[in-house]
PDB file of C-alpha atoms in Angstrom:
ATOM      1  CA  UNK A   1       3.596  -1.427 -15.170  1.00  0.00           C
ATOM      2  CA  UNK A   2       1.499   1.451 -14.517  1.00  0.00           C
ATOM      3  CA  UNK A   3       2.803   5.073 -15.215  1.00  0.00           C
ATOM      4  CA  UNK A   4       1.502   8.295 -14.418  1.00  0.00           C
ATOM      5  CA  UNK A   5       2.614  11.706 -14.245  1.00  0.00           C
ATOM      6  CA  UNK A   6       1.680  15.098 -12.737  1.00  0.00           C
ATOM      7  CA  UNK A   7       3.484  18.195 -12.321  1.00  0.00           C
ATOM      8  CA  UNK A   8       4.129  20.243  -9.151  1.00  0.00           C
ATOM      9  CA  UNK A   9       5.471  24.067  -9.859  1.00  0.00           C
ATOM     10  CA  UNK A  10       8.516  23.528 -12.053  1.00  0.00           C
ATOM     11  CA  UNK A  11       8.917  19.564 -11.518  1.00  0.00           C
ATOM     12  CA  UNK A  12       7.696  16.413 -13.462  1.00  0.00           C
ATOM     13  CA  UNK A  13       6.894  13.799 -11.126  1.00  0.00           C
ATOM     14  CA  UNK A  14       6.743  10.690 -13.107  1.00  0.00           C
ATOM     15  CA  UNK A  15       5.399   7.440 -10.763  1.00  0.00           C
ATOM     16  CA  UNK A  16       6.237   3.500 -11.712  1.00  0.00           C
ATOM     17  CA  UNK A  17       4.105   1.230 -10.305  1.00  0.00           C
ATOM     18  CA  UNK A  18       4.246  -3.315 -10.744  1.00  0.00           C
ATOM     19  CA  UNK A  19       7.693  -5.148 -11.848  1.00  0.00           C
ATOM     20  CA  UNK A  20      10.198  -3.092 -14.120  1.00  0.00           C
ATOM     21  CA  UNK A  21      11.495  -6.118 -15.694  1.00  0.00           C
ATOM     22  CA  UNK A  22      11.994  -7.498 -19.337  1.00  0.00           C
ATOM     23  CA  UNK A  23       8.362  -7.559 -20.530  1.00  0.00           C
ATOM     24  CA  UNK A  24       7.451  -4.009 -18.912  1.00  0.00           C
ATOM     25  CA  UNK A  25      10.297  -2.497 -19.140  1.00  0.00           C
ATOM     26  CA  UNK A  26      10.642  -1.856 -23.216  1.00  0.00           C
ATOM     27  CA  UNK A  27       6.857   0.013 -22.957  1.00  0.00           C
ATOM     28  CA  UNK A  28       7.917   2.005 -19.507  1.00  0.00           C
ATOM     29  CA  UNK A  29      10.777   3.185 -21.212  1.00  0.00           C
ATOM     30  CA  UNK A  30       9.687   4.358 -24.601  1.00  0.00           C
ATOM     31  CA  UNK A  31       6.775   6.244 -22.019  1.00  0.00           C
ATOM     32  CA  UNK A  32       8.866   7.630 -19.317  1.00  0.00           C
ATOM     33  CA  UNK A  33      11.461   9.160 -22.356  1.00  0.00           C
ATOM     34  CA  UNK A  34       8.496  10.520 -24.013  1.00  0.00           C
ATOM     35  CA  UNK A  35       7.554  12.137 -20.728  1.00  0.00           C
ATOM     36  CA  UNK A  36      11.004  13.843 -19.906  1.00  0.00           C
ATOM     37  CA  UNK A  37      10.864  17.931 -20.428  1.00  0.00           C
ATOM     38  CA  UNK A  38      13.331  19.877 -21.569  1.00  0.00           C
ATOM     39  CA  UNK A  39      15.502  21.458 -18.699  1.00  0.00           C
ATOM     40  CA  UNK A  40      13.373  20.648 -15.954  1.00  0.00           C
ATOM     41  CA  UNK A  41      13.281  18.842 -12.888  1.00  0.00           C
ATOM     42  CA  UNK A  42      12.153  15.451 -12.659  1.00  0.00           C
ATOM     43  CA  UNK A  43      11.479  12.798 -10.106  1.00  0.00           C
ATOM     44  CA  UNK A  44      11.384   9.518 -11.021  1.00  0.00           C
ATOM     45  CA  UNK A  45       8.791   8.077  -8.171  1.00  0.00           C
ATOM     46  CA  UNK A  46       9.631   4.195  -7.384  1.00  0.00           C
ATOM     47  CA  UNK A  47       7.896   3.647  -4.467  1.00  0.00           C
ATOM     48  CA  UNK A  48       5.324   1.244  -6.269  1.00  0.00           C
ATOM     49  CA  UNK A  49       8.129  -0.531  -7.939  1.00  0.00           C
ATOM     50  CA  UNK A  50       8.586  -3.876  -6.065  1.00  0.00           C
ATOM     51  CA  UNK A  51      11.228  -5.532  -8.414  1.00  0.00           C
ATOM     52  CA  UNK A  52      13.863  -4.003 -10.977  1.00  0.00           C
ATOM     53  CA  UNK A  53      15.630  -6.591 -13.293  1.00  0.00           C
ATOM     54  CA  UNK A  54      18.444  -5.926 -15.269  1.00  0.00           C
ATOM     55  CA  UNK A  55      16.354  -4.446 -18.123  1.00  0.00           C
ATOM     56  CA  UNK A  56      14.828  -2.199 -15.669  1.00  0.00           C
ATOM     57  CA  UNK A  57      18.395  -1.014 -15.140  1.00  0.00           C
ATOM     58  CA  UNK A  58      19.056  -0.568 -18.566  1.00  0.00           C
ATOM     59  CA  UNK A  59      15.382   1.547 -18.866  1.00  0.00           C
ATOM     60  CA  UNK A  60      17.551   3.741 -15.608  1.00  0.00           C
ATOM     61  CA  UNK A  61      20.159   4.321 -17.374  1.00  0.00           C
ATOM     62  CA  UNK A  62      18.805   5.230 -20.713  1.00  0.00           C
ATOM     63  CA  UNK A  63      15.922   7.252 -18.346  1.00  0.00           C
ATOM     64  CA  UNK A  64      19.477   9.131 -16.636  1.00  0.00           C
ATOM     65  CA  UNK A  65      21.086   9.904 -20.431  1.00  0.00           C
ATOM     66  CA  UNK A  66      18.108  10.981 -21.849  1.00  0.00           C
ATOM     67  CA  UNK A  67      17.972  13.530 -18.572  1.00  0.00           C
ATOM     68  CA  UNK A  68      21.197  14.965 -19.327  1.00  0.00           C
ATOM     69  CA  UNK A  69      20.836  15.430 -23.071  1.00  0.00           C
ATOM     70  CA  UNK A  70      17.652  17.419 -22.324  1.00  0.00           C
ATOM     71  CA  UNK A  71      19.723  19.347 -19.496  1.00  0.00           C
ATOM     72  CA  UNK A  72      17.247  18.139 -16.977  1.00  0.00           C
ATOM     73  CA  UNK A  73      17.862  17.464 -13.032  1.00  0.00           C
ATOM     74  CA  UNK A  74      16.627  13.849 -11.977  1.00  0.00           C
ATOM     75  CA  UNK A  75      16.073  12.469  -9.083  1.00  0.00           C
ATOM     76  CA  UNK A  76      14.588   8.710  -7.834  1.00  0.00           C
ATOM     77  CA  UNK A  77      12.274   8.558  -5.165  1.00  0.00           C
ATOM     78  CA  UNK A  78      11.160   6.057  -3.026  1.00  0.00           C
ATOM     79  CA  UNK A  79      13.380   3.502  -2.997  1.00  0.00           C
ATOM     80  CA  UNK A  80      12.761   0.149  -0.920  1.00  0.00           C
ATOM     81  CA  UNK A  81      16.099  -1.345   0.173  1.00  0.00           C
ATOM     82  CA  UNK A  82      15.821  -4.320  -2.174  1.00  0.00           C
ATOM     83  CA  UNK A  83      15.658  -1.696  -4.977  1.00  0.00           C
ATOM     84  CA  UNK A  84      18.127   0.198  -2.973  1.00  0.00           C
ATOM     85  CA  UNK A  85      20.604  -2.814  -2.659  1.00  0.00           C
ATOM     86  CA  UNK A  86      20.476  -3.515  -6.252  1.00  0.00           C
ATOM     87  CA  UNK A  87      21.112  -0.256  -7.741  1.00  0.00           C
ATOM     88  CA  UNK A  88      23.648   0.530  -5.013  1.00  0.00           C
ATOM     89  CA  UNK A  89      25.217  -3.077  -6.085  1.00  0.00           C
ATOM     90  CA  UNK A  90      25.671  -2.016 -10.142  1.00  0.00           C
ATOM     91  CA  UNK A  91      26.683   1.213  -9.299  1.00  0.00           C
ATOM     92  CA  UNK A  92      23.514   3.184 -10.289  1.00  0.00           C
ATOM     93  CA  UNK A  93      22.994   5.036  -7.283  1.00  0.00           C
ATOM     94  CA  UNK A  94      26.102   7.191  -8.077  1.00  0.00           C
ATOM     95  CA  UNK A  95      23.977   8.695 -11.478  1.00  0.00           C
ATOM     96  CA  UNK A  96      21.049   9.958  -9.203  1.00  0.00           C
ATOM     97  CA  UNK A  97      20.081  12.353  -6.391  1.00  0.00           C
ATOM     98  CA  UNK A  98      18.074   9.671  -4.519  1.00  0.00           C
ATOM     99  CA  UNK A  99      15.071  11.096  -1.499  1.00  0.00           C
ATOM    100  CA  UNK A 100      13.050   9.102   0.569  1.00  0.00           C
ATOM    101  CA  UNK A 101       9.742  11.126  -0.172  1.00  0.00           C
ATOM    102  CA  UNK A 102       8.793  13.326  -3.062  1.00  0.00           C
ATOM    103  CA  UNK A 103       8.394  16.399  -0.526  1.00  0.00           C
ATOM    104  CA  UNK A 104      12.229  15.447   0.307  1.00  0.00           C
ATOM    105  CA  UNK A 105      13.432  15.354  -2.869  1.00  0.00           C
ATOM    106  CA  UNK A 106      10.985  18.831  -3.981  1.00  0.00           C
ATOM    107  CA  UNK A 107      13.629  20.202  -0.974  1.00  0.00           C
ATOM    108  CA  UNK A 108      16.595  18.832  -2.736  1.00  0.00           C
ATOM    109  CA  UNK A 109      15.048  20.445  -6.192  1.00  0.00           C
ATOM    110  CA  UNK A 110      14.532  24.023  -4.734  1.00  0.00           C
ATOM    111  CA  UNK A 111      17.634  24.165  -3.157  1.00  0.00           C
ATOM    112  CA  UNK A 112      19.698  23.214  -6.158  1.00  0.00           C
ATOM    113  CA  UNK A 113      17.970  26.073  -8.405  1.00  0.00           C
ATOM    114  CA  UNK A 114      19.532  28.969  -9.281  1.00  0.00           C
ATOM    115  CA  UNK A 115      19.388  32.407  -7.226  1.00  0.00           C
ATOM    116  CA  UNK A 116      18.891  35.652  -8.883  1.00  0.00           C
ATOM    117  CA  UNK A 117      20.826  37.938  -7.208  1.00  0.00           C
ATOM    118  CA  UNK A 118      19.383  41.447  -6.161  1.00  0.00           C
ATOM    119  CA  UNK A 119      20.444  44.244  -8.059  1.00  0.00           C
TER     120      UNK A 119
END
């Protein structure tokens, strides 16, 4: 599993790429949690993700608490429709804002931030 991150304005884009499954998935998540920022948007890019076992579920949905204790926004990106199918089949899709692209879900991000109102 390779992981890599870069940052565009106020978002983390963090970007899986192999087999999140029960040997990867122990190192991905101990990387991706270390790679979470306080109270900031993140998007979890799976586009070069071609399989997600049920330990690569469990790696979600520690990835999704971990989000929320640190107040951050998360989103997935990139899903194929296997990946798609599965998460939508265990319920996982309901804990994410999920985008096609990462310009889509940048779009979803800016739109969701707070306005300052004129004064």
């Amino acid at each position: 599993m390779e992981i890599t991150t870069d940052t565009i304005g106020p978002v983390t884009v963090i970007g899986l790429t192999g087999q999140l499954d029960s040997r990867s998935a122990p190192a991905a998540q101990e990387r991706i949690l270390s790679l979470l920022p306080d109270s900031r948007p993140v998007l979890l890019d799976l586009t070069g993700v071609s399989y997600l076992s049920s330990a690569g579920l469990r790696t979600m949905l520690l990835v999704y608490r971990q989000a929320r204790t640190v107040d951050s926004f998360i989103a997935l990106v990139g899903l194929s429709a296997e990946l798609r199918g599965v998460m939508a089949a265990t319920g996982f899709l309901r804990f994410f804002v999920v985008a096609d692209c990462v310009a889509d879900a940048l779009e979803i991000v800016r739109a969701a931030e707070p306005r300052e109102e004129a004064t």
